[in-house]
């Protein structure tokens, strides 16, 4: 049996894991690697070469540190409203003091900038800017309508731009307009989904935002205007989906996009019938599922890569 002191230590570790959203980090790491293998890497590049790329590993690690520190500073500034919106999670998060959270926050940021410098000083500046933007969003921008939602959505896909720039550096001749079109169509679709999710979160957290004087869209303009904006954004997802399915080649991932459109139609029908926090929370979780499912479905672009990798591993094992 654990002593009382050890039990408290375990609870604090769990609390810190909750603060940094440790369950999200592996998904983000996987998303970056799958994007690198199936979307960003030049043609005829082996998946194993991408996975064993040390600089890419550093970039993904740095992104993870930045995102984790971003969750910490966001939790730091949202402590008051989280007591209203997420009382159970808030009580767990409070097991770690604000002082300790700040120590971990600055420690992660220092490690991120330090490690990024091993790739290049430009990468270090890139991620330093990312850290500053996350802080500025948490401290100021998230309290304002529209700009807060747009900034949150851009920050969510910001790490992918780091990897994008890494693959583009010195390799422009290997990319054609079709490749660029596929990349930005995927990015646009993901951006719209995240923006919709952020606006649903505002509906979900309306009570806490109002008490904490956060000027979100539903607080300033009302619930109806927010639902109309979400509806327009949801309809706009048809554009990147059409481009990816009918203009470019995305392999079997077309199945995901068709199912996604069906899920979004269901989402809109439920949106206009929802009025309570629990109902908006279910819609929020549906959008999270769509986004996470999209990460795993990236492999459908070229499933043969997985089979080829399996054959290589089997060949190594039998030697």
PDB file of C-alpha atoms in Angstrom:
ATOM      1  CA  UNK A   1       0.000   0.000   0.000  1.00  0.00           C
ATOM      2  CA  UNK A   2       1.172   3.502  -0.798  1.00  0.00           C
ATOM      3  CA  UNK A   3       1.793   5.879   2.059  1.00  0.00           C
ATOM      4  CA  UNK A   4      -0.221   9.086   2.306  1.00  0.00           C
ATOM      5  CA  UNK A   5       2.780  11.068   1.041  1.00  0.00           C
ATOM      6  CA  UNK A   6       3.215   8.793  -1.993  1.00  0.00           C
ATOM      7  CA  UNK A   7      -0.512   8.871  -2.727  1.00  0.00           C
ATOM      8  CA  UNK A   8      -0.387  12.681  -2.759  1.00  0.00           C
ATOM      9  CA  UNK A   9       2.616  12.560  -5.115  1.00  0.00           C
ATOM     10  CA  UNK A  10       0.749  10.223  -7.490  1.00  0.00           C
ATOM     11  CA  UNK A  11      -2.290  12.521  -7.402  1.00  0.00           C
ATOM     12  CA  UNK A  12      -0.098  15.521  -8.205  1.00  0.00           C
ATOM     13  CA  UNK A  13       1.427  13.678 -11.163  1.00  0.00           C
ATOM     14  CA  UNK A  14      -2.073  12.833 -12.409  1.00  0.00           C
ATOM     15  CA  UNK A  15      -3.058  16.460 -11.839  1.00  0.00           C
ATOM     16  CA  UNK A  16      -0.123  17.737 -13.887  1.00  0.00           C
ATOM     17  CA  UNK A  17      -0.930  15.173 -16.589  1.00  0.00           C
ATOM     18  CA  UNK A  18      -4.480  16.615 -16.653  1.00  0.00           C
ATOM     19  CA  UNK A  19      -3.189  20.199 -16.835  1.00  0.00           C
ATOM     20  CA  UNK A  20      -0.908  19.509 -19.823  1.00  0.00           C
ATOM     21  CA  UNK A  21      -3.632  17.372 -21.460  1.00  0.00           C
ATOM     22  CA  UNK A  22      -1.202  14.441 -21.628  1.00  0.00           C
ATOM     23  CA  UNK A  23      -3.809  12.342 -23.415  1.00  0.00           C
ATOM     24  CA  UNK A  24      -3.758  14.785 -26.363  1.00  0.00           C
ATOM     25  CA  UNK A  25       0.012  14.903 -26.864  1.00  0.00           C
ATOM     26  CA  UNK A  26       0.423  11.346 -28.328  1.00  0.00           C
ATOM     27  CA  UNK A  27      -2.353  12.066 -30.844  1.00  0.00           C
ATOM     28  CA  UNK A  28      -0.615  15.294 -31.907  1.00  0.00           C
ATOM     29  CA  UNK A  29       2.711  13.452 -32.244  1.00  0.00           C
ATOM     30  CA  UNK A  30       1.068  10.742 -34.360  1.00  0.00           C
ATOM     31  CA  UNK A  31      -0.659  13.375 -36.502  1.00  0.00           C
ATOM     32  CA  UNK A  32       2.651  15.092 -37.230  1.00  0.00           C
ATOM     33  CA  UNK A  33       4.428  11.884 -38.198  1.00  0.00           C
ATOM     34  CA  UNK A  34       1.572  10.607 -40.362  1.00  0.00           C
ATOM     35  CA  UNK A  35       1.321  14.001 -42.077  1.00  0.00           C
ATOM     36  CA  UNK A  36       5.060  13.935 -42.680  1.00  0.00           C
ATOM     37  CA  UNK A  37       4.977  10.411 -44.148  1.00  0.00           C
ATOM     38  CA  UNK A  38       1.804  10.539 -46.245  1.00  0.00           C
ATOM     39  CA  UNK A  39       1.412  14.236 -47.155  1.00  0.00           C
ATOM     40  CA  UNK A  40       4.536  16.364 -46.676  1.00  0.00           C
ATOM     41  CA  UNK A  41       7.492  14.141 -47.567  1.00  0.00           C
ATOM     42  CA  UNK A  42       8.682  14.205 -51.209  1.00  0.00           C
ATOM     43  CA  UNK A  43       7.574  11.343 -53.431  1.00  0.00           C
ATOM     44  CA  UNK A  44       9.569   8.112 -53.296  1.00  0.00           C
ATOM     45  CA  UNK A  45      10.707   8.890 -49.734  1.00  0.00           C
ATOM     46  CA  UNK A  46      10.573   5.764 -47.565  1.00  0.00           C
ATOM     47  CA  UNK A  47       8.423   5.939 -44.442  1.00  0.00           C
ATOM     48  CA  UNK A  48      11.317   4.498 -42.422  1.00  0.00           C
ATOM     49  CA  UNK A  49      13.567   7.353 -43.562  1.00  0.00           C
ATOM     50  CA  UNK A  50      11.000   9.865 -42.300  1.00  0.00           C
ATOM     51  CA  UNK A  51      10.582   8.075 -38.966  1.00  0.00           C
ATOM     52  CA  UNK A  52      14.366   7.886 -38.426  1.00  0.00           C
ATOM     53  CA  UNK A  53      14.933  11.536 -39.386  1.00  0.00           C
ATOM     54  CA  UNK A  54      16.544  12.971 -36.225  1.00  0.00           C
ATOM     55  CA  UNK A  55      15.750  16.601 -37.056  1.00  0.00           C
ATOM     56  CA  UNK A  56      12.091  15.714 -37.590  1.00  0.00           C
ATOM     57  CA  UNK A  57      12.102  13.931 -34.221  1.00  0.00           C
ATOM     58  CA  UNK A  58      13.431  17.118 -32.585  1.00  0.00           C
ATOM     59  CA  UNK A  59      10.741  19.216 -34.302  1.00  0.00           C
ATOM     60  CA  UNK A  60       7.956  16.892 -33.114  1.00  0.00           C
ATOM     61  CA  UNK A  61       9.419  16.833 -29.588  1.00  0.00           C
ATOM     62  CA  UNK A  62       9.699  20.629 -29.504  1.00  0.00           C
ATOM     63  CA  UNK A  63       6.109  20.960 -30.764  1.00  0.00           C
ATOM     64  CA  UNK A  64       4.953  18.633 -27.970  1.00  0.00           C
ATOM     65  CA  UNK A  65       6.743  20.726 -25.333  1.00  0.00           C
ATOM     66  CA  UNK A  66       5.258  23.947 -26.731  1.00  0.00           C
ATOM     67  CA  UNK A  67       1.738  22.502 -26.809  1.00  0.00           C
ATOM     68  CA  UNK A  68       2.055  21.110 -23.266  1.00  0.00           C
ATOM     69  CA  UNK A  69       3.297  24.477 -21.979  1.00  0.00           C
ATOM     70  CA  UNK A  70       0.446  26.143 -23.864  1.00  0.00           C
ATOM     71  CA  UNK A  71      -2.080  24.018 -21.987  1.00  0.00           C
ATOM     72  CA  UNK A  72      -0.411  25.025 -18.708  1.00  0.00           C
ATOM     73  CA  UNK A  73      -0.559  28.780 -19.347  1.00  0.00           C
ATOM     74  CA  UNK A  74      -4.105  28.438 -20.636  1.00  0.00           C
ATOM     75  CA  UNK A  75      -5.056  26.584 -17.438  1.00  0.00           C
ATOM     76  CA  UNK A  76      -3.299  29.289 -15.390  1.00  0.00           C
ATOM     77  CA  UNK A  77      -5.368  32.131 -16.878  1.00  0.00           C
ATOM     78  CA  UNK A  78      -8.632  30.133 -17.025  1.00  0.00           C
ATOM     79  CA  UNK A  79      -8.558  29.001 -13.385  1.00  0.00           C
ATOM     80  CA  UNK A  80     -11.564  31.141 -12.409  1.00  0.00           C
ATOM     81  CA  UNK A  81     -13.894  30.234 -15.255  1.00  0.00           C
ATOM     82  CA  UNK A  82     -12.912  26.540 -15.135  1.00  0.00           C
ATOM     83  CA  UNK A  83     -14.288  26.405 -11.595  1.00  0.00           C
ATOM     84  CA  UNK A  84     -17.691  27.121 -13.172  1.00  0.00           C
ATOM     85  CA  UNK A  85     -17.397  25.248 -16.471  1.00  0.00           C
ATOM     86  CA  UNK A  86     -15.358  22.200 -15.350  1.00  0.00           C
ATOM     87  CA  UNK A  87     -15.545  21.992 -11.532  1.00  0.00           C
ATOM     88  CA  UNK A  88     -14.356  18.355 -11.278  1.00  0.00           C
ATOM     89  CA  UNK A  89     -11.355  18.816 -13.577  1.00  0.00           C
ATOM     90  CA  UNK A  90     -10.593  22.144 -11.931  1.00  0.00           C
ATOM     91  CA  UNK A  91     -10.409  20.537  -8.475  1.00  0.00           C
ATOM     92  CA  UNK A  92      -8.002  17.911  -9.828  1.00  0.00           C
ATOM     93  CA  UNK A  93      -5.864  20.556 -11.546  1.00  0.00           C
ATOM     94  CA  UNK A  94      -5.616  22.561  -8.308  1.00  0.00           C
ATOM     95  CA  UNK A  95      -3.657  19.769  -6.622  1.00  0.00           C
ATOM     96  CA  UNK A  96      -0.628  21.309  -8.337  1.00  0.00           C
ATOM     97  CA  UNK A  97       0.065  24.865  -7.196  1.00  0.00           C
ATOM     98  CA  UNK A  98       0.100  27.769  -9.642  1.00  0.00           C
ATOM     99  CA  UNK A  99       3.774  28.311  -8.757  1.00  0.00           C
ATOM    100  CA  UNK A 100       4.670  24.731  -9.742  1.00  0.00           C
ATOM    101  CA  UNK A 101       2.684  25.081 -12.983  1.00  0.00           C
ATOM    102  CA  UNK A 102       4.695  28.181 -13.886  1.00  0.00           C
ATOM    103  CA  UNK A 103       7.993  26.407 -13.119  1.00  0.00           C
ATOM    104  CA  UNK A 104       7.000  23.543 -15.444  1.00  0.00           C
ATOM    105  CA  UNK A 105       5.748  26.061 -18.041  1.00  0.00           C
ATOM    106  CA  UNK A 106       9.056  27.949 -18.187  1.00  0.00           C
ATOM    107  CA  UNK A 107      11.026  24.692 -18.039  1.00  0.00           C
ATOM    108  CA  UNK A 108       9.210  23.220 -21.042  1.00  0.00           C
ATOM    109  CA  UNK A 109       9.600  26.448 -23.016  1.00  0.00           C
ATOM    110  CA  UNK A 110      13.334  26.613 -22.266  1.00  0.00           C
ATOM    111  CA  UNK A 111      13.780  22.989 -23.367  1.00  0.00           C
ATOM    112  CA  UNK A 112      11.759  23.636 -26.535  1.00  0.00           C
ATOM    113  CA  UNK A 113      13.847  26.646 -27.620  1.00  0.00           C
ATOM    114  CA  UNK A 114      17.115  24.937 -26.600  1.00  0.00           C
ATOM    115  CA  UNK A 115      16.379  21.744 -28.559  1.00  0.00           C
ATOM    116  CA  UNK A 116      15.083  23.689 -31.575  1.00  0.00           C
ATOM    117  CA  UNK A 117      18.456  25.436 -31.786  1.00  0.00           C
ATOM    118  CA  UNK A 118      20.082  22.063 -32.570  1.00  0.00           C
ATOM    119  CA  UNK A 119      18.107  22.000 -35.836  1.00  0.00           C
ATOM    120  CA  UNK A 120      18.818  25.654 -36.660  1.00  0.00           C
ATOM    121  CA  UNK A 121      18.603  29.110 -35.134  1.00  0.00           C
ATOM    122  CA  UNK A 122      15.702  29.865 -37.480  1.00  0.00           C
ATOM    123  CA  UNK A 123      13.745  26.921 -36.057  1.00  0.00           C
ATOM    124  CA  UNK A 124      14.499  28.215 -32.564  1.00  0.00           C
ATOM    125  CA  UNK A 125      13.069  31.637 -33.488  1.00  0.00           C
ATOM    126  CA  UNK A 126      10.047  29.978 -35.132  1.00  0.00           C
ATOM    127  CA  UNK A 127       9.127  28.089 -31.962  1.00  0.00           C
ATOM    128  CA  UNK A 128       9.967  31.061 -29.730  1.00  0.00           C
ATOM    129  CA  UNK A 129       7.370  32.999 -31.724  1.00  0.00           C
ATOM    130  CA  UNK A 130       4.924  30.121 -31.272  1.00  0.00           C
ATOM    131  CA  UNK A 131       5.445  30.188 -27.493  1.00  0.00           C
ATOM    132  CA  UNK A 132       4.888  33.958 -27.411  1.00  0.00           C
ATOM    133  CA  UNK A 133       1.721  33.716 -29.516  1.00  0.00           C
ATOM    134  CA  UNK A 134       0.289  31.012 -27.229  1.00  0.00           C
ATOM    135  CA  UNK A 135       0.952  33.214 -24.182  1.00  0.00           C
ATOM    136  CA  UNK A 136      -0.517  36.304 -25.874  1.00  0.00           C
ATOM    137  CA  UNK A 137      -3.615  34.327 -26.889  1.00  0.00           C
ATOM    138  CA  UNK A 138      -4.122  32.944 -23.366  1.00  0.00           C
ATOM    139  CA  UNK A 139      -3.481  36.309 -21.716  1.00  0.00           C
ATOM    140  CA  UNK A 140      -5.403  38.620 -24.053  1.00  0.00           C
ATOM    141  CA  UNK A 141      -6.823  37.409 -27.357  1.00  0.00           C
ATOM    142  CA  UNK A 142      -9.051  34.564 -26.139  1.00  0.00           C
ATOM    143  CA  UNK A 143     -11.232  37.067 -24.287  1.00  0.00           C
ATOM    144  CA  UNK A 144     -12.364  38.681 -27.545  1.00  0.00           C
ATOM    145  CA  UNK A 145     -14.922  37.385 -30.064  1.00  0.00           C
ATOM    146  CA  UNK A 146     -13.896  36.102 -33.498  1.00  0.00           C
ATOM    147  CA  UNK A 147     -10.195  36.987 -33.182  1.00  0.00           C
ATOM    148  CA  UNK A 148      -9.896  34.637 -30.204  1.00  0.00           C
ATOM    149  CA  UNK A 149     -11.469  31.759 -32.149  1.00  0.00           C
ATOM    150  CA  UNK A 150      -9.354  32.400 -35.254  1.00  0.00           C
ATOM    151  CA  UNK A 151      -6.141  32.633 -33.232  1.00  0.00           C
ATOM    152  CA  UNK A 152      -6.882  29.406 -31.308  1.00  0.00           C
ATOM    153  CA  UNK A 153      -7.506  27.547 -34.563  1.00  0.00           C
ATOM    154  CA  UNK A 154      -4.321  28.870 -36.188  1.00  0.00           C
ATOM    155  CA  UNK A 155      -2.254  27.993 -33.118  1.00  0.00           C
ATOM    156  CA  UNK A 156      -3.627  24.436 -33.231  1.00  0.00           C
ATOM    157  CA  UNK A 157      -2.211  23.862 -36.735  1.00  0.00           C
ATOM    158  CA  UNK A 158       0.919  26.011 -36.212  1.00  0.00           C
ATOM    159  CA  UNK A 159       3.232  23.014 -35.433  1.00  0.00           C
ATOM    160  CA  UNK A 160       2.343  21.483 -38.807  1.00  0.00           C
ATOM    161  CA  UNK A 161       3.671  24.620 -40.519  1.00  0.00           C
ATOM    162  CA  UNK A 162       7.007  23.992 -38.796  1.00  0.00           C
ATOM    163  CA  UNK A 163       7.207  20.519 -40.315  1.00  0.00           C
ATOM    164  CA  UNK A 164       5.935  21.866 -43.646  1.00  0.00           C
ATOM    165  CA  UNK A 165       8.742  24.445 -43.761  1.00  0.00           C
ATOM    166  CA  UNK A 166      11.241  21.751 -42.794  1.00  0.00           C
ATOM    167  CA  UNK A 167      10.306  19.585 -45.793  1.00  0.00           C
ATOM    168  CA  UNK A 168      10.107  22.563 -48.155  1.00  0.00           C
ATOM    169  CA  UNK A 169      13.508  23.943 -47.187  1.00  0.00           C
ATOM    170  CA  UNK A 170      15.843  23.422 -50.125  1.00  0.00           C
ATOM    171  CA  UNK A 171      13.356  21.086 -51.835  1.00  0.00           C
ATOM    172  CA  UNK A 172      11.087  23.457 -53.751  1.00  0.00           C
ATOM    173  CA  UNK A 173      12.015  21.841 -57.037  1.00  0.00           C
ATOM    174  CA  UNK A 174      10.551  18.543 -55.801  1.00  0.00           C
ATOM    175  CA  UNK A 175       7.115  20.025 -55.200  1.00  0.00           C
ATOM    176  CA  UNK A 176       4.533  20.807 -57.820  1.00  0.00           C
ATOM    177  CA  UNK A 177       1.322  22.808 -57.511  1.00  0.00           C
ATOM    178  CA  UNK A 178      -0.681  19.618 -57.014  1.00  0.00           C
ATOM    179  CA  UNK A 179       1.345  18.738 -53.929  1.00  0.00           C
ATOM    180  CA  UNK A 180       0.962  22.251 -52.547  1.00  0.00           C
ATOM    181  CA  UNK A 181      -2.775  22.160 -53.285  1.00  0.00           C
ATOM    182  CA  UNK A 182      -3.216  18.875 -51.381  1.00  0.00           C
ATOM    183  CA  UNK A 183      -1.302  20.220 -48.381  1.00  0.00           C
ATOM    184  CA  UNK A 184      -3.269  23.451 -48.112  1.00  0.00           C
ATOM    185  CA  UNK A 185      -6.602  21.733 -48.768  1.00  0.00           C
ATOM    186  CA  UNK A 186      -5.930  19.377 -45.850  1.00  0.00           C
ATOM    187  CA  UNK A 187      -4.836  22.340 -43.710  1.00  0.00           C
ATOM    188  CA  UNK A 188      -7.975  24.320 -44.636  1.00  0.00           C
ATOM    189  CA  UNK A 189     -10.258  21.429 -43.754  1.00  0.00           C
ATOM    190  CA  UNK A 190      -8.525  20.888 -40.413  1.00  0.00           C
ATOM    191  CA  UNK A 191      -8.565  24.635 -39.680  1.00  0.00           C
ATOM    192  CA  UNK A 192     -12.326  24.830 -40.305  1.00  0.00           C
ATOM    193  CA  UNK A 193     -13.027  21.801 -38.082  1.00  0.00           C
ATOM    194  CA  UNK A 194     -10.951  23.253 -35.256  1.00  0.00           C
ATOM    195  CA  UNK A 195     -12.601  26.673 -35.668  1.00  0.00           C
ATOM    196  CA  UNK A 196     -16.057  25.061 -35.484  1.00  0.00           C
ATOM    197  CA  UNK A 197     -14.976  23.144 -32.376  1.00  0.00           C
ATOM    198  CA  UNK A 198     -13.720  26.367 -30.745  1.00  0.00           C
ATOM    199  CA  UNK A 199     -17.059  28.062 -31.384  1.00  0.00           C
ATOM    200  CA  UNK A 200     -18.976  25.093 -29.970  1.00  0.00           C
ATOM    201  CA  UNK A 201     -16.724  25.295 -26.894  1.00  0.00           C
ATOM    202  CA  UNK A 202     -17.833  28.920 -26.491  1.00  0.00           C
ATOM    203  CA  UNK A 203     -21.462  27.781 -26.435  1.00  0.00           C
ATOM    204  CA  UNK A 204     -20.557  25.045 -23.977  1.00  0.00           C
ATOM    205  CA  UNK A 205     -18.677  27.447 -21.673  1.00  0.00           C
ATOM    206  CA  UNK A 206     -21.007  30.421 -22.028  1.00  0.00           C
ATOM    207  CA  UNK A 207     -21.848  30.628 -18.304  1.00  0.00           C
ATOM    208  CA  UNK A 208     -18.234  30.700 -17.146  1.00  0.00           C
ATOM    209  CA  UNK A 209     -17.227  33.086 -19.951  1.00  0.00           C
ATOM    210  CA  UNK A 210     -19.982  35.512 -18.975  1.00  0.00           C
ATOM    211  CA  UNK A 211     -19.002  35.505 -15.297  1.00  0.00           C
ATOM    212  CA  UNK A 212     -15.290  35.890 -16.155  1.00  0.00           C
ATOM    213  CA  UNK A 213     -16.018  38.720 -18.643  1.00  0.00           C
ATOM    214  CA  UNK A 214     -14.817  36.803 -21.711  1.00  0.00           C
ATOM    215  CA  UNK A 215     -16.271  38.518 -24.797  1.00  0.00           C
ATOM    216  CA  UNK A 216     -16.969  35.387 -26.841  1.00  0.00           C
ATOM    217  CA  UNK A 217     -19.411  35.309 -29.769  1.00  0.00           C
ATOM    218  CA  UNK A 218     -22.373  33.783 -27.836  1.00  0.00           C
ATOM    219  CA  UNK A 219     -21.781  36.167 -24.897  1.00  0.00           C
ATOM    220  CA  UNK A 220     -21.609  39.306 -27.093  1.00  0.00           C
ATOM    221  CA  UNK A 221     -23.936  38.452 -30.000  1.00  0.00           C
ATOM    222  CA  UNK A 222     -26.105  35.669 -28.606  1.00  0.00           C
ATOM    223  CA  UNK A 223     -26.520  31.942 -29.074  1.00  0.00           C
ATOM    224  CA  UNK A 224     -28.475  32.211 -32.342  1.00  0.00           C
ATOM    225  CA  UNK A 225     -25.773  34.265 -34.096  1.00  0.00           C
ATOM    226  CA  UNK A 226     -23.145  31.782 -32.904  1.00  0.00           C
ATOM    227  CA  UNK A 227     -25.120  28.846 -34.328  1.00  0.00           C
ATOM    228  CA  UNK A 228     -25.530  30.637 -37.657  1.00  0.00           C
ATOM    229  CA  UNK A 229     -21.770  31.286 -37.854  1.00  0.00           C
ATOM    230  CA  UNK A 230     -21.061  27.622 -37.039  1.00  0.00           C
ATOM    231  CA  UNK A 231     -23.516  26.552 -39.754  1.00  0.00           C
ATOM    232  CA  UNK A 232     -21.753  28.710 -42.369  1.00  0.00           C
ATOM    233  CA  UNK A 233     -18.338  27.355 -41.357  1.00  0.00           C
ATOM    234  CA  UNK A 234     -19.629  23.778 -41.493  1.00  0.00           C
ATOM    235  CA  UNK A 235     -20.948  24.333 -45.020  1.00  0.00           C
ATOM    236  CA  UNK A 236     -17.579  25.818 -46.019  1.00  0.00           C
ATOM    237  CA  UNK A 237     -15.902  22.470 -45.223  1.00  0.00           C
ATOM    238  CA  UNK A 238     -17.487  21.189 -48.446  1.00  0.00           C
ATOM    239  CA  UNK A 239     -14.966  23.253 -50.458  1.00  0.00           C
ATOM    240  CA  UNK A 240     -11.719  21.607 -49.265  1.00  0.00           C
ATOM    241  CA  UNK A 241     -13.460  18.202 -49.216  1.00  0.00           C
ATOM    242  CA  UNK A 242     -14.533  18.649 -52.864  1.00  0.00           C
ATOM    243  CA  UNK A 243     -10.977  19.698 -53.834  1.00  0.00           C
ATOM    244  CA  UNK A 244      -9.417  16.714 -52.052  1.00  0.00           C
ATOM    245  CA  UNK A 245     -11.923  14.154 -53.346  1.00  0.00           C
ATOM    246  CA  UNK A 246     -12.576  15.325 -56.918  1.00  0.00           C
ATOM    247  CA  UNK A 247      -9.507  17.370 -57.883  1.00  0.00           C
ATOM    248  CA  UNK A 248      -6.611  15.627 -56.154  1.00  0.00           C
ATOM    249  CA  UNK A 249      -5.748  12.024 -55.348  1.00  0.00           C
ATOM    250  CA  UNK A 250      -6.079  11.052 -51.659  1.00  0.00           C
ATOM    251  CA  UNK A 251      -6.510   7.303 -52.097  1.00  0.00           C
ATOM    252  CA  UNK A 252      -8.926   5.533 -49.792  1.00  0.00           C
ATOM    253  CA  UNK A 253      -9.145   8.581 -47.554  1.00  0.00           C
ATOM    254  CA  UNK A 254     -12.139   9.624 -49.664  1.00  0.00           C
ATOM    255  CA  UNK A 255     -14.106   7.190 -47.467  1.00  0.00           C
ATOM    256  CA  UNK A 256     -13.237   9.304 -44.411  1.00  0.00           C
ATOM    257  CA  UNK A 257     -14.290  12.529 -46.121  1.00  0.00           C
ATOM    258  CA  UNK A 258     -17.672  11.111 -47.224  1.00  0.00           C
ATOM    259  CA  UNK A 259     -18.352   9.786 -43.708  1.00  0.00           C
ATOM    260  CA  UNK A 260     -17.180  13.096 -42.299  1.00  0.00           C
ATOM    261  CA  UNK A 261     -19.710  15.047 -44.371  1.00  0.00           C
ATOM    262  CA  UNK A 262     -22.473  12.741 -43.149  1.00  0.00           C
ATOM    263  CA  UNK A 263     -21.336  13.285 -39.547  1.00  0.00           C
ATOM    264  CA  UNK A 264     -21.305  17.062 -40.066  1.00  0.00           C
ATOM    265  CA  UNK A 265     -24.882  16.997 -41.415  1.00  0.00           C
ATOM    266  CA  UNK A 266     -25.907  15.145 -38.244  1.00  0.00           C
ATOM    267  CA  UNK A 267     -23.894  17.699 -36.239  1.00  0.00           C
ATOM    268  CA  UNK A 268     -25.812  20.630 -37.757  1.00  0.00           C
ATOM    269  CA  UNK A 269     -29.184  18.996 -37.116  1.00  0.00           C
ATOM    270  CA  UNK A 270     -28.269  18.447 -33.472  1.00  0.00           C
ATOM    271  CA  UNK A 271     -26.719  21.916 -33.128  1.00  0.00           C
ATOM    272  CA  UNK A 272     -29.995  23.725 -33.753  1.00  0.00           C
ATOM    273  CA  UNK A 273     -31.803  21.484 -31.268  1.00  0.00           C
ATOM    274  CA  UNK A 274     -29.178  21.923 -28.533  1.00  0.00           C
ATOM    275  CA  UNK A 275     -29.631  24.404 -25.719  1.00  0.00           C
ATOM    276  CA  UNK A 276     -27.887  22.962 -22.651  1.00  0.00           C
ATOM    277  CA  UNK A 277     -24.214  22.648 -21.744  1.00  0.00           C
ATOM    278  CA  UNK A 278     -24.365  18.830 -21.857  1.00  0.00           C
ATOM    279  CA  UNK A 279     -25.806  18.915 -25.376  1.00  0.00           C
ATOM    280  CA  UNK A 280     -23.051  21.265 -26.572  1.00  0.00           C
ATOM    281  CA  UNK A 281     -20.472  19.049 -24.844  1.00  0.00           C
ATOM    282  CA  UNK A 282     -21.695  16.054 -26.889  1.00  0.00           C
ATOM    283  CA  UNK A 283     -21.330  18.087 -30.094  1.00  0.00           C
ATOM    284  CA  UNK A 284     -17.852  19.147 -28.992  1.00  0.00           C
ATOM    285  CA  UNK A 285     -16.901  15.493 -28.436  1.00  0.00           C
ATOM    286  CA  UNK A 286     -18.301  14.565 -31.860  1.00  0.00           C
ATOM    287  CA  UNK A 287     -16.032  17.149 -33.491  1.00  0.00           C
ATOM    288  CA  UNK A 288     -13.044  15.876 -31.486  1.00  0.00           C
ATOM    289  CA  UNK A 289     -13.818  12.352 -32.696  1.00  0.00           C
ATOM    290  CA  UNK A 290     -13.962  13.545 -36.324  1.00  0.00           C
ATOM    291  CA  UNK A 291     -10.588  15.300 -35.949  1.00  0.00           C
ATOM    292  CA  UNK A 292      -8.884  12.349 -34.215  1.00  0.00           C
ATOM    293  CA  UNK A 293     -10.392   9.884 -36.723  1.00  0.00           C
ATOM    294  CA  UNK A 294      -8.914  12.061 -39.488  1.00  0.00           C
ATOM    295  CA  UNK A 295      -5.460  11.598 -37.967  1.00  0.00           C
ATOM    296  CA  UNK A 296      -5.684   7.794 -38.115  1.00  0.00           C
ATOM    297  CA  UNK A 297      -7.290   7.870 -41.563  1.00  0.00           C
ATOM    298  CA  UNK A 298      -4.276   9.650 -43.082  1.00  0.00           C
ATOM    299  CA  UNK A 299      -2.814   6.159 -43.635  1.00  0.00           C
ATOM    300  CA  UNK A 300      -5.664   5.519 -46.097  1.00  0.00           C
ATOM    301  CA  UNK A 301      -3.981   7.878 -48.565  1.00  0.00           C
ATOM    302  CA  UNK A 302      -1.519   5.075 -49.351  1.00  0.00           C
ATOM    303  CA  UNK A 303      -2.085   1.955 -47.195  1.00  0.00           C
ATOM    304  CA  UNK A 304       0.596   0.075 -49.152  1.00  0.00           C
ATOM    305  CA  UNK A 305       3.198   2.050 -47.189  1.00  0.00           C
ATOM    306  CA  UNK A 306       2.187   0.143 -44.048  1.00  0.00           C
ATOM    307  CA  UNK A 307       2.412  -3.225 -45.796  1.00  0.00           C
ATOM    308  CA  UNK A 308       5.782  -2.310 -47.303  1.00  0.00           C
ATOM    309  CA  UNK A 309       7.052  -1.303 -43.852  1.00  0.00           C
ATOM    310  CA  UNK A 310       5.787  -4.572 -42.392  1.00  0.00           C
ATOM    311  CA  UNK A 311       7.722  -6.554 -45.014  1.00  0.00           C
ATOM    312  CA  UNK A 312      10.911  -4.657 -44.189  1.00  0.00           C
ATOM    313  CA  UNK A 313      10.519  -5.363 -40.469  1.00  0.00           C
ATOM    314  CA  UNK A 314       9.838  -9.047 -41.144  1.00  0.00           C
ATOM    315  CA  UNK A 315      12.907  -9.255 -43.365  1.00  0.00           C
ATOM    316  CA  UNK A 316      15.054  -7.708 -40.595  1.00  0.00           C
ATOM    317  CA  UNK A 317      13.649 -10.121 -37.996  1.00  0.00           C
ATOM    318  CA  UNK A 318      14.350 -13.203 -40.113  1.00  0.00           C
ATOM    319  CA  UNK A 319      17.980 -12.292 -40.731  1.00  0.00           C
TER     320      UNK A 319
END
